[in-house]
């Protein structure tokens, strides 16, 4: 069985892939100081709670936070006796190219999303991921990641308003029925929600114009369903896209790589 680990700047997600389906998905906050033993305590408690029969033989990691990888390597080695594949390391091959400026270190999550989306849908895609940042990844006809857009994430924007303005409270995102808010909370929710609808619509329209070929738009990340409500922002929404990309990259390396033998 394969343990897929996706570390974002806010959350770290573990999913167990048995070759056919994901048996479970576990989520914790990302914290670079978490030790291998602490990961295992958390992991084994939840696995026991869900009563899942696991036999982890392989681990693959994508991390946007470089510092967490060391402890996850120790975790993988100590508790599963295996050396993890780490997306972005030279020994981890990718089934897709990254055609970007020389010296650019593309976020591994964006490469994983591109690989996962290309595997499911073929090329000419825009993948929109609502994480800590809201990212747009453009996937070419041959599956290559050819660039995109990075915008501040929804929760970061809400937090920035609260941090920067003494009279603005912390507000959770939700979809307001109206645009014109009649109290402070509604005004903030309207600004961020409808602002993001405008951002996604405007950026995808501009990408389509610049790319000059028909493209499909895939939404992913925890907030994608909220933004899809009532507005035709996406062709499909897939909450497991990053995890699927990790299984695709793992399988590709099993067939073509040497990473797993090191
Ligand atoms: N209706 C909602 N209101 C507020 N937050 C929500 C809602 N639905 C989902 N979320 C939040 O979305 C987050 C899941 O998003 P996702 O895992 O895609 O990105 P993230 O963990 O915020 O960012 P990163 O992957 O960069 O760490 C969770 O923290 C979840 O609490
Ligand atoms: C943009 C984020 C933070 C989104 O998780 C991540 O993909 C990242 O750190 N990227 C590095 C820069 C880039 O992708 O061009
Ligand atoms: K994410």
mmCIF file with all atom_site columns, C-alpha atoms in Angstrom, residues 38-241:
data_model
loop_
_atom_site.group_PDB
_atom_site.id
_atom_site.type_symbol
_atom_site.label_atom_id
_atom_site.label_alt_id
_atom_site.label_comp_id
_atom_site.label_asym_id
_atom_site.label_entity_id
_atom_site.label_seq_id
_atom_site.pdbx_PDB_ins_code
_atom_site.Cartn_x
_atom_site.Cartn_y
_atom_site.Cartn_z
_atom_site.occupancy
_atom_site.B_iso_or_equiv
_atom_site.pdbx_formal_charge
_atom_site.auth_seq_id
_atom_site.auth_comp_id
_atom_site.auth_asym_id
_atom_site.auth_atom_id
_atom_site.pdbx_PDB_model_num
ATOM 1   C CA . UNK A 1 38  ? 4.657   12.659 16.790  1.00 0.00 ? 38  UNK A CA 1
ATOM 2   C CA . UNK A 1 39  ? 3.502   11.899 13.232  1.00 0.00 ? 39  UNK A CA 1
ATOM 3   C CA . UNK A 1 40  ? 3.273   8.234  14.080  1.00 0.00 ? 40  UNK A CA 1
ATOM 4   C CA . UNK A 1 41  ? 1.332   8.785  17.310  1.00 0.00 ? 41  UNK A CA 1
ATOM 5   C CA . UNK A 1 42  ? -1.245  10.870 15.419  1.00 0.00 ? 42  UNK A CA 1
ATOM 6   C CA . UNK A 1 43  ? -1.327  8.519  12.426  1.00 0.00 ? 43  UNK A CA 1
ATOM 7   C CA . UNK A 1 44  ? -1.620  5.255  14.362  1.00 0.00 ? 44  UNK A CA 1
ATOM 8   C CA . UNK A 1 45  ? -4.336  6.636  16.646  1.00 0.00 ? 45  UNK A CA 1
ATOM 9   C CA . UNK A 1 46  ? -6.527  7.551  13.676  1.00 0.00 ? 46  UNK A CA 1
ATOM 10  C CA . UNK A 1 47  ? -5.826  4.342  11.768  1.00 0.00 ? 47  UNK A CA 1
ATOM 11  C CA . UNK A 1 48  ? -6.878  2.397  14.851  1.00 0.00 ? 48  UNK A CA 1
ATOM 12  C CA . UNK A 1 49  ? -9.934  4.592  15.308  1.00 0.00 ? 49  UNK A CA 1
ATOM 13  C CA . UNK A 1 50  ? -11.083 3.909  11.747  1.00 0.00 ? 50  UNK A CA 1
ATOM 14  C CA . UNK A 1 51  ? -10.195 0.204  12.052  1.00 0.00 ? 51  UNK A CA 1
ATOM 15  C CA . UNK A 1 52  ? -8.198  0.207  8.829   1.00 0.00 ? 52  UNK A CA 1
ATOM 16  C CA . UNK A 1 53  ? -5.992  -2.723 7.982   1.00 0.00 ? 53  UNK A CA 1
ATOM 17  C CA . UNK A 1 54  ? -2.842  -1.187 6.530   1.00 0.00 ? 54  UNK A CA 1
ATOM 18  C CA . UNK A 1 55  ? 0.359   -2.542 5.146   1.00 0.00 ? 55  UNK A CA 1
ATOM 19  C CA . UNK A 1 56  ? 2.345   0.480  3.969   1.00 0.00 ? 56  UNK A CA 1
ATOM 20  C CA . UNK A 1 57  ? 5.183   -0.491 1.647   1.00 0.00 ? 57  UNK A CA 1
ATOM 21  C CA . UNK A 1 58  ? 5.747   2.834  -0.143  1.00 0.00 ? 58  UNK A CA 1
ATOM 22  C CA . UNK A 1 59  ? 5.566   6.512  0.730   1.00 0.00 ? 59  UNK A CA 1
ATOM 23  C CA . UNK A 1 60  ? 5.447   9.537  -1.587  1.00 0.00 ? 60  UNK A CA 1
ATOM 24  C CA . UNK A 1 61  ? 5.678   13.140 -0.349  1.00 0.00 ? 61  UNK A CA 1
ATOM 25  C CA . UNK A 1 62  ? 4.905   16.492 -1.941  1.00 0.00 ? 62  UNK A CA 1
ATOM 26  C CA . UNK A 1 63  ? 5.768   19.431 0.270   1.00 0.00 ? 63  UNK A CA 1
ATOM 27  C CA . UNK A 1 64  ? 5.539   23.171 -0.276  1.00 0.00 ? 64  UNK A CA 1
ATOM 28  C CA . UNK A 1 65  ? 7.380   23.533 3.032   1.00 0.00 ? 65  UNK A CA 1
ATOM 29  C CA . UNK A 1 66  ? 10.926  22.172 2.599   1.00 0.00 ? 66  UNK A CA 1
ATOM 30  C CA . UNK A 1 67  ? 11.642  21.952 6.332   1.00 0.00 ? 67  UNK A CA 1
ATOM 31  C CA . UNK A 1 68  ? 9.020   19.296 7.053   1.00 0.00 ? 68  UNK A CA 1
ATOM 32  C CA . UNK A 1 69  ? 10.525  16.761 4.678   1.00 0.00 ? 69  UNK A CA 1
ATOM 33  C CA . UNK A 1 70  ? 13.343  15.683 6.988   1.00 0.00 ? 70  UNK A CA 1
ATOM 34  C CA . UNK A 1 71  ? 11.045  14.456 9.765   1.00 0.00 ? 71  UNK A CA 1
ATOM 35  C CA . UNK A 1 72  ? 8.697   12.809 7.266   1.00 0.00 ? 72  UNK A CA 1
ATOM 36  C CA . UNK A 1 73  ? 11.646  10.900 5.824   1.00 0.00 ? 73  UNK A CA 1
ATOM 37  C CA . UNK A 1 74  ? 12.560  9.677  9.305   1.00 0.00 ? 74  UNK A CA 1
ATOM 38  C CA . UNK A 1 75  ? 8.875   8.769  9.894   1.00 0.00 ? 75  UNK A CA 1
ATOM 39  C CA . UNK A 1 76  ? 8.775   6.743  6.694   1.00 0.00 ? 76  UNK A CA 1
ATOM 40  C CA . UNK A 1 77  ? 12.063  5.002  7.363   1.00 0.00 ? 77  UNK A CA 1
ATOM 41  C CA . UNK A 1 78  ? 11.444  4.257  11.046  1.00 0.00 ? 78  UNK A CA 1
ATOM 42  C CA . UNK A 1 79  ? 7.856   3.048  10.884  1.00 0.00 ? 79  UNK A CA 1
ATOM 43  C CA . UNK A 1 80  ? 7.487   1.585  7.393   1.00 0.00 ? 80  UNK A CA 1
ATOM 44  C CA . UNK A 1 81  ? 11.097  0.707  6.581   1.00 0.00 ? 81  UNK A CA 1
ATOM 45  C CA . UNK A 1 82  ? 11.025  2.569  3.289   1.00 0.00 ? 82  UNK A CA 1
ATOM 46  C CA . UNK A 1 83  ? 12.666  5.558  1.699   1.00 0.00 ? 83  UNK A CA 1
ATOM 47  C CA . UNK A 1 84  ? 10.003  7.957  0.441   1.00 0.00 ? 84  UNK A CA 1
ATOM 48  C CA . UNK A 1 85  ? 9.852   9.454  -3.026  1.00 0.00 ? 85  UNK A CA 1
ATOM 49  C CA . UNK A 1 86  ? 9.917   13.232 -2.694  1.00 0.00 ? 86  UNK A CA 1
ATOM 50  C CA . UNK A 1 87  ? 8.385   15.226 -5.557  1.00 0.00 ? 87  UNK A CA 1
ATOM 51  C CA . UNK A 1 88  ? 10.793  17.885 -6.742  1.00 0.00 ? 88  UNK A CA 1
ATOM 52  C CA . UNK A 1 89  ? 13.932  15.898 -5.929  1.00 0.00 ? 89  UNK A CA 1
ATOM 53  C CA . UNK A 1 90  ? 15.954  14.962 -9.008  1.00 0.00 ? 90  UNK A CA 1
ATOM 54  C CA . UNK A 1 91  ? 15.576  11.217 -8.373  1.00 0.00 ? 91  UNK A CA 1
ATOM 55  C CA . UNK A 1 92  ? 11.771  11.508 -8.466  1.00 0.00 ? 92  UNK A CA 1
ATOM 56  C CA . UNK A 1 93  ? 10.801  11.481 -12.147 1.00 0.00 ? 93  UNK A CA 1
ATOM 57  C CA . UNK A 1 94  ? 7.718   13.324 -13.358 1.00 0.00 ? 94  UNK A CA 1
ATOM 58  C CA . UNK A 1 95  ? 5.406   12.083 -16.093 1.00 0.00 ? 95  UNK A CA 1
ATOM 59  C CA . UNK A 1 96  ? 5.004   15.695 -17.249 1.00 0.00 ? 96  UNK A CA 1
ATOM 60  C CA . UNK A 1 97  ? 7.432   18.492 -18.103 1.00 0.00 ? 97  UNK A CA 1
ATOM 61  C CA . UNK A 1 98  ? 7.634   21.934 -16.503 1.00 0.00 ? 98  UNK A CA 1
ATOM 62  C CA . UNK A 1 99  ? 8.183   24.466 -19.290 1.00 0.00 ? 99  UNK A CA 1
ATOM 63  C CA . UNK A 1 100 ? 9.015   27.563 -17.243 1.00 0.00 ? 100 UNK A CA 1
ATOM 64  C CA . UNK A 1 101 ? 11.868  30.073 -16.940 1.00 0.00 ? 101 UNK A CA 1
ATOM 65  C CA . UNK A 1 102 ? 15.248  28.522 -16.131 1.00 0.00 ? 102 UNK A CA 1
ATOM 66  C CA . UNK A 1 103 ? 15.897  28.397 -12.402 1.00 0.00 ? 103 UNK A CA 1
ATOM 67  C CA . UNK A 1 104 ? 12.195  28.505 -11.423 1.00 0.00 ? 104 UNK A CA 1
ATOM 68  C CA . UNK A 1 105 ? 11.315  26.105 -8.624  1.00 0.00 ? 105 UNK A CA 1
ATOM 69  C CA . UNK A 1 106 ? 7.663   25.331 -9.354  1.00 0.00 ? 106 UNK A CA 1
ATOM 70  C CA . UNK A 1 107 ? 5.678   24.376 -6.261  1.00 0.00 ? 107 UNK A CA 1
ATOM 71  C CA . UNK A 1 108 ? 5.545   20.572 -6.098  1.00 0.00 ? 108 UNK A CA 1
ATOM 72  C CA . UNK A 1 109 ? 1.797   20.744 -5.374  1.00 0.00 ? 109 UNK A CA 1
ATOM 73  C CA . UNK A 1 110 ? 1.271   22.458 -8.724  1.00 0.00 ? 110 UNK A CA 1
ATOM 74  C CA . UNK A 1 111 ? 3.284   19.801 -10.576 1.00 0.00 ? 111 UNK A CA 1
ATOM 75  C CA . UNK A 1 112 ? 1.351   17.069 -8.767  1.00 0.00 ? 112 UNK A CA 1
ATOM 76  C CA . UNK A 1 113 ? -1.987  18.728 -9.601  1.00 0.00 ? 113 UNK A CA 1
ATOM 77  C CA . UNK A 1 114 ? -0.927  19.024 -13.244 1.00 0.00 ? 114 UNK A CA 1
ATOM 78  C CA . UNK A 1 115 ? 0.093   15.346 -13.400 1.00 0.00 ? 115 UNK A CA 1
ATOM 79  C CA . UNK A 1 116 ? -3.145  14.249 -11.725 1.00 0.00 ? 116 UNK A CA 1
ATOM 80  C CA . UNK A 1 117 ? -5.361  16.421 -13.925 1.00 0.00 ? 117 UNK A CA 1
ATOM 81  C CA . UNK A 1 118 ? -3.579  15.391 -17.146 1.00 0.00 ? 118 UNK A CA 1
ATOM 82  C CA . UNK A 1 119 ? -3.974  11.713 -16.232 1.00 0.00 ? 119 UNK A CA 1
ATOM 83  C CA . UNK A 1 120 ? -7.732  12.144 -15.781 1.00 0.00 ? 120 UNK A CA 1
ATOM 84  C CA . UNK A 1 121 ? -8.589  14.688 -18.446 1.00 0.00 ? 121 UNK A CA 1
ATOM 85  C CA . UNK A 1 122 ? -5.757  14.973 -20.973 1.00 0.00 ? 122 UNK A CA 1
ATOM 86  C CA . UNK A 1 123 ? -4.262  18.384 -21.745 1.00 0.00 ? 123 UNK A CA 1
ATOM 87  C CA . UNK A 1 124 ? -5.365  21.974 -22.318 1.00 0.00 ? 124 UNK A CA 1
ATOM 88  C CA . UNK A 1 125 ? -6.487  22.529 -18.737 1.00 0.00 ? 125 UNK A CA 1
ATOM 89  C CA . UNK A 1 126 ? -6.563  25.184 -16.059 1.00 0.00 ? 126 UNK A CA 1
ATOM 90  C CA . UNK A 1 127 ? -6.336  23.699 -12.549 1.00 0.00 ? 127 UNK A CA 1
ATOM 91  C CA . UNK A 1 128 ? -7.540  26.075 -9.846  1.00 0.00 ? 128 UNK A CA 1
ATOM 92  C CA . UNK A 1 129 ? -6.484  25.077 -6.307  1.00 0.00 ? 129 UNK A CA 1
ATOM 93  C CA . UNK A 1 130 ? -7.925  26.933 -3.306  1.00 0.00 ? 130 UNK A CA 1
ATOM 94  C CA . UNK A 1 131 ? -5.233  26.348 -0.678  1.00 0.00 ? 131 UNK A CA 1
ATOM 95  C CA . UNK A 1 132 ? -3.144  28.776 1.361   1.00 0.00 ? 132 UNK A CA 1
ATOM 96  C CA . UNK A 1 133 ? -2.642  30.496 -1.978  1.00 0.00 ? 133 UNK A CA 1
ATOM 97  C CA . UNK A 1 134 ? -5.142  30.261 -4.829  1.00 0.00 ? 134 UNK A CA 1
ATOM 98  C CA . UNK A 1 135 ? -3.157  28.871 -7.733  1.00 0.00 ? 135 UNK A CA 1
ATOM 99  C CA . UNK A 1 136 ? -3.959  28.482 -11.409 1.00 0.00 ? 136 UNK A CA 1
ATOM 100 C CA . UNK A 1 137 ? -1.883  25.884 -13.247 1.00 0.00 ? 137 UNK A CA 1
ATOM 101 C CA . UNK A 1 138 ? -1.946  25.798 -17.020 1.00 0.00 ? 138 UNK A CA 1
ATOM 102 C CA . UNK A 1 139 ? -1.509  22.269 -18.396 1.00 0.00 ? 139 UNK A CA 1
ATOM 103 C CA . UNK A 1 140 ? -0.590  22.097 -22.083 1.00 0.00 ? 140 UNK A CA 1
ATOM 104 C CA . UNK A 1 141 ? -1.782  19.589 -24.655 1.00 0.00 ? 141 UNK A CA 1
ATOM 105 C CA . UNK A 1 142 ? 1.100   17.200 -23.820 1.00 0.00 ? 142 UNK A CA 1
ATOM 106 C CA . UNK A 1 143 ? 0.542   17.506 -20.056 1.00 0.00 ? 143 UNK A CA 1
ATOM 107 C CA . UNK A 1 144 ? 3.374   19.979 -19.448 1.00 0.00 ? 144 UNK A CA 1
ATOM 108 C CA . UNK A 1 145 ? 2.947   22.567 -16.727 1.00 0.00 ? 145 UNK A CA 1
ATOM 109 C CA . UNK A 1 146 ? 3.520   25.778 -18.709 1.00 0.00 ? 146 UNK A CA 1
ATOM 110 C CA . UNK A 1 147 ? 2.911   28.396 -16.024 1.00 0.00 ? 147 UNK A CA 1
ATOM 111 C CA . UNK A 1 148 ? 0.014   29.993 -14.258 1.00 0.00 ? 148 UNK A CA 1
ATOM 112 C CA . UNK A 1 149 ? -1.048  32.422 -11.594 1.00 0.00 ? 149 UNK A CA 1
ATOM 113 C CA . UNK A 1 150 ? -0.545  32.709 -7.822  1.00 0.00 ? 150 UNK A CA 1
ATOM 114 C CA . UNK A 1 151 ? -3.091  34.815 -5.901  1.00 0.00 ? 151 UNK A CA 1
ATOM 115 C CA . UNK A 1 152 ? -3.499  35.223 -2.138  1.00 0.00 ? 152 UNK A CA 1
ATOM 116 C CA . UNK A 1 153 ? -5.675  32.487 -0.651  1.00 0.00 ? 153 UNK A CA 1
ATOM 117 C CA . UNK A 1 154 ? -9.185  33.088 0.631   1.00 0.00 ? 154 UNK A CA 1
ATOM 118 C CA . UNK A 1 155 ? -8.332  32.576 4.295   1.00 0.00 ? 155 UNK A CA 1
ATOM 119 C CA . UNK A 1 156 ? -5.170  34.684 3.976   1.00 0.00 ? 156 UNK A CA 1
ATOM 120 C CA . UNK A 1 157 ? -7.232  37.537 2.551   1.00 0.00 ? 157 UNK A CA 1
ATOM 121 C CA . UNK A 1 158 ? -9.742  37.322 5.400   1.00 0.00 ? 158 UNK A CA 1
ATOM 122 C CA . UNK A 1 159 ? -6.926  37.197 7.941   1.00 0.00 ? 159 UNK A CA 1
ATOM 123 C CA . UNK A 1 160 ? -5.153  40.148 6.322   1.00 0.00 ? 160 UNK A CA 1
ATOM 124 C CA . UNK A 1 161 ? -8.264  42.330 6.702   1.00 0.00 ? 161 UNK A CA 1
ATOM 125 C CA . UNK A 1 162 ? -8.560  41.374 10.355  1.00 0.00 ? 162 UNK A CA 1
ATOM 126 C CA . UNK A 1 163 ? -4.844  41.932 11.037  1.00 0.00 ? 163 UNK A CA 1
ATOM 127 C CA . UNK A 1 164 ? -4.624  45.227 9.205   1.00 0.00 ? 164 UNK A CA 1
ATOM 128 C CA . UNK A 1 165 ? -7.819  46.972 10.289  1.00 0.00 ? 165 UNK A CA 1
ATOM 129 C CA . UNK A 1 166 ? -8.569  47.473 13.990  1.00 0.00 ? 166 UNK A CA 1
ATOM 130 C CA . UNK A 1 167 ? -12.361 47.462 13.559  1.00 0.00 ? 167 UNK A CA 1
ATOM 131 C CA . UNK A 1 168 ? -12.595 44.377 11.311  1.00 0.00 ? 168 UNK A CA 1
ATOM 132 C CA . UNK A 1 169 ? -13.256 41.053 13.054  1.00 0.00 ? 169 UNK A CA 1
ATOM 133 C CA . UNK A 1 170 ? -12.064 37.640 11.943  1.00 0.00 ? 170 UNK A CA 1
ATOM 134 C CA . UNK A 1 171 ? -14.754 36.265 9.631   1.00 0.00 ? 171 UNK A CA 1
ATOM 135 C CA . UNK A 1 172 ? -15.187 32.800 8.130   1.00 0.00 ? 172 UNK A CA 1
ATOM 136 C CA . UNK A 1 173 ? -15.841 32.557 4.426   1.00 0.00 ? 173 UNK A CA 1
ATOM 137 C CA . UNK A 1 174 ? -19.371 31.866 3.261   1.00 0.00 ? 174 UNK A CA 1
ATOM 138 C CA . UNK A 1 175 ? -21.514 32.623 0.239   1.00 0.00 ? 175 UNK A CA 1
ATOM 139 C CA . UNK A 1 176 ? -23.636 35.715 0.877   1.00 0.00 ? 176 UNK A CA 1
ATOM 140 C CA . UNK A 1 177 ? -26.974 35.861 -0.924  1.00 0.00 ? 177 UNK A CA 1
ATOM 141 C CA . UNK A 1 178 ? -26.607 39.537 -1.608  1.00 0.00 ? 178 UNK A CA 1
ATOM 142 C CA . UNK A 1 179 ? -23.668 41.673 -2.687  1.00 0.00 ? 179 UNK A CA 1
ATOM 143 C CA . UNK A 1 180 ? -24.615 44.722 -0.624  1.00 0.00 ? 180 UNK A CA 1
ATOM 144 C CA . UNK A 1 181 ? -23.811 43.865 2.994   1.00 0.00 ? 181 UNK A CA 1
ATOM 145 C CA . UNK A 1 182 ? -25.793 45.638 5.725   1.00 0.00 ? 182 UNK A CA 1
ATOM 146 C CA . UNK A 1 183 ? -23.353 44.850 8.548   1.00 0.00 ? 183 UNK A CA 1
ATOM 147 C CA . UNK A 1 184 ? -19.574 44.544 8.837   1.00 0.00 ? 184 UNK A CA 1
ATOM 148 C CA . UNK A 1 185 ? -19.453 40.749 8.692   1.00 0.00 ? 185 UNK A CA 1
ATOM 149 C CA . UNK A 1 186 ? -21.667 40.643 5.587   1.00 0.00 ? 186 UNK A CA 1
ATOM 150 C CA . UNK A 1 187 ? -19.579 43.363 3.943   1.00 0.00 ? 187 UNK A CA 1
ATOM 151 C CA . UNK A 1 188 ? -16.370 41.375 4.487   1.00 0.00 ? 188 UNK A CA 1
ATOM 152 C CA . UNK A 1 189 ? -17.943 38.121 3.334   1.00 0.00 ? 189 UNK A CA 1
ATOM 153 C CA . UNK A 1 190 ? -19.268 39.810 0.236   1.00 0.00 ? 190 UNK A CA 1
ATOM 154 C CA . UNK A 1 191 ? -15.928 41.419 -0.579  1.00 0.00 ? 191 UNK A CA 1
ATOM 155 C CA . UNK A 1 192 ? -13.984 38.202 -0.282  1.00 0.00 ? 192 UNK A CA 1
ATOM 156 C CA . UNK A 1 193 ? -16.555 35.797 -1.728  1.00 0.00 ? 193 UNK A CA 1
ATOM 157 C CA . UNK A 1 194 ? -17.668 37.876 -4.718  1.00 0.00 ? 194 UNK A CA 1
ATOM 158 C CA . UNK A 1 195 ? -14.142 39.206 -5.088  1.00 0.00 ? 195 UNK A CA 1
ATOM 159 C CA . UNK A 1 196 ? -12.900 35.647 -5.537  1.00 0.00 ? 196 UNK A CA 1
ATOM 160 C CA . UNK A 1 197 ? -15.682 34.769 -7.958  1.00 0.00 ? 197 UNK A CA 1
ATOM 161 C CA . UNK A 1 198 ? -14.548 37.778 -9.989  1.00 0.00 ? 198 UNK A CA 1
ATOM 162 C CA . UNK A 1 199 ? -10.908 36.798 -9.633  1.00 0.00 ? 199 UNK A CA 1
ATOM 163 C CA . UNK A 1 200 ? -11.481 33.245 -10.841 1.00 0.00 ? 200 UNK A CA 1
ATOM 164 C CA . UNK A 1 201 ? -13.741 34.350 -13.694 1.00 0.00 ? 201 UNK A CA 1
ATOM 165 C CA . UNK A 1 202 ? -11.413 37.139 -14.788 1.00 0.00 ? 202 UNK A CA 1
ATOM 166 C CA . UNK A 1 203 ? -8.202  35.161 -14.615 1.00 0.00 ? 203 UNK A CA 1
ATOM 167 C CA . UNK A 1 204 ? -9.560  32.068 -16.362 1.00 0.00 ? 204 UNK A CA 1
ATOM 168 C CA . UNK A 1 205 ? -11.008 34.271 -19.131 1.00 0.00 ? 205 UNK A CA 1
ATOM 169 C CA . UNK A 1 206 ? -7.675  35.997 -19.622 1.00 0.00 ? 206 UNK A CA 1
ATOM 170 C CA . UNK A 1 207 ? -5.769  32.707 -19.598 1.00 0.00 ? 207 UNK A CA 1
ATOM 171 C CA . UNK A 1 208 ? -8.143  31.305 -22.238 1.00 0.00 ? 208 UNK A CA 1
ATOM 172 C CA . UNK A 1 209 ? -7.625  34.347 -24.434 1.00 0.00 ? 209 UNK A CA 1
ATOM 173 C CA . UNK A 1 210 ? -3.848  34.209 -24.099 1.00 0.00 ? 210 UNK A CA 1
ATOM 174 C CA . UNK A 1 211 ? -3.655  30.426 -24.578 1.00 0.00 ? 211 UNK A CA 1
ATOM 175 C CA . UNK A 1 212 ? -5.940  30.639 -27.615 1.00 0.00 ? 212 UNK A CA 1
ATOM 176 C CA . UNK A 1 213 ? -7.207  27.043 -27.518 1.00 0.00 ? 213 UNK A CA 1
ATOM 177 C CA . UNK A 1 214 ? -10.290 25.565 -25.870 1.00 0.00 ? 214 UNK A CA 1
ATOM 178 C CA . UNK A 1 215 ? -9.494  24.682 -22.237 1.00 0.00 ? 215 UNK A CA 1
ATOM 179 C CA . UNK A 1 216 ? -11.302 22.912 -19.422 1.00 0.00 ? 216 UNK A CA 1
ATOM 180 C CA . UNK A 1 217 ? -11.200 24.236 -15.875 1.00 0.00 ? 217 UNK A CA 1
ATOM 181 C CA . UNK A 1 218 ? -10.766 21.843 -12.947 1.00 0.00 ? 218 UNK A CA 1
ATOM 182 C CA . UNK A 1 219 ? -11.357 23.118 -9.412  1.00 0.00 ? 219 UNK A CA 1
ATOM 183 C CA . UNK A 1 220 ? -9.750  21.545 -6.357  1.00 0.00 ? 220 UNK A CA 1
ATOM 184 C CA . UNK A 1 221 ? -8.992  22.367 -2.718  1.00 0.00 ? 221 UNK A CA 1
ATOM 185 C CA . UNK A 1 222 ? -11.293 22.614 0.274   1.00 0.00 ? 222 UNK A CA 1
ATOM 186 C CA . UNK A 1 223 ? -13.089 25.770 -0.844  1.00 0.00 ? 223 UNK A CA 1
ATOM 187 C CA . UNK A 1 224 ? -13.713 24.868 -4.489  1.00 0.00 ? 224 UNK A CA 1
ATOM 188 C CA . UNK A 1 225 ? -17.250 23.532 -3.858  1.00 0.00 ? 225 UNK A CA 1
ATOM 189 C CA . UNK A 1 226 ? -18.220 26.730 -2.024  1.00 0.00 ? 226 UNK A CA 1
ATOM 190 C CA . UNK A 1 227 ? -17.153 28.866 -4.968  1.00 0.00 ? 227 UNK A CA 1
ATOM 191 C CA . UNK A 1 228 ? -18.799 26.609 -7.507  1.00 0.00 ? 228 UNK A CA 1
ATOM 192 C CA . UNK A 1 229 ? -22.273 27.096 -5.993  1.00 0.00 ? 229 UNK A CA 1
ATOM 193 C CA . UNK A 1 230 ? -24.473 28.751 -8.560  1.00 0.00 ? 230 UNK A CA 1
ATOM 194 C CA . UNK A 1 231 ? -21.609 30.102 -10.644 1.00 0.00 ? 231 UNK A CA 1
ATOM 195 C CA . UNK A 1 232 ? -20.216 28.286 -13.642 1.00 0.00 ? 232 UNK A CA 1
ATOM 196 C CA . UNK A 1 233 ? -16.602 28.638 -12.589 1.00 0.00 ? 233 UNK A CA 1
ATOM 197 C CA . UNK A 1 234 ? -15.433 25.056 -13.207 1.00 0.00 ? 234 UNK A CA 1
ATOM 198 C CA . UNK A 1 235 ? -16.086 22.204 -15.609 1.00 0.00 ? 235 UNK A CA 1
ATOM 199 C CA . UNK A 1 236 ? -15.496 19.752 -12.756 1.00 0.00 ? 236 UNK A CA 1
ATOM 200 C CA . UNK A 1 237 ? -14.450 19.772 -9.117  1.00 0.00 ? 237 UNK A CA 1
ATOM 201 C CA . UNK A 1 238 ? -12.209 17.049 -7.749  1.00 0.00 ? 238 UNK A CA 1
ATOM 202 C CA . UNK A 1 239 ? -11.235 17.161 -4.112  1.00 0.00 ? 239 UNK A CA 1
ATOM 203 C CA . UNK A 1 240 ? -8.761  14.280 -4.457  1.00 0.00 ? 240 UNK A CA 1
ATOM 204 C CA . UNK A 1 241 ? -6.798  15.712 -7.400  1.00 0.00 ? 241 UNK A CA 1
#
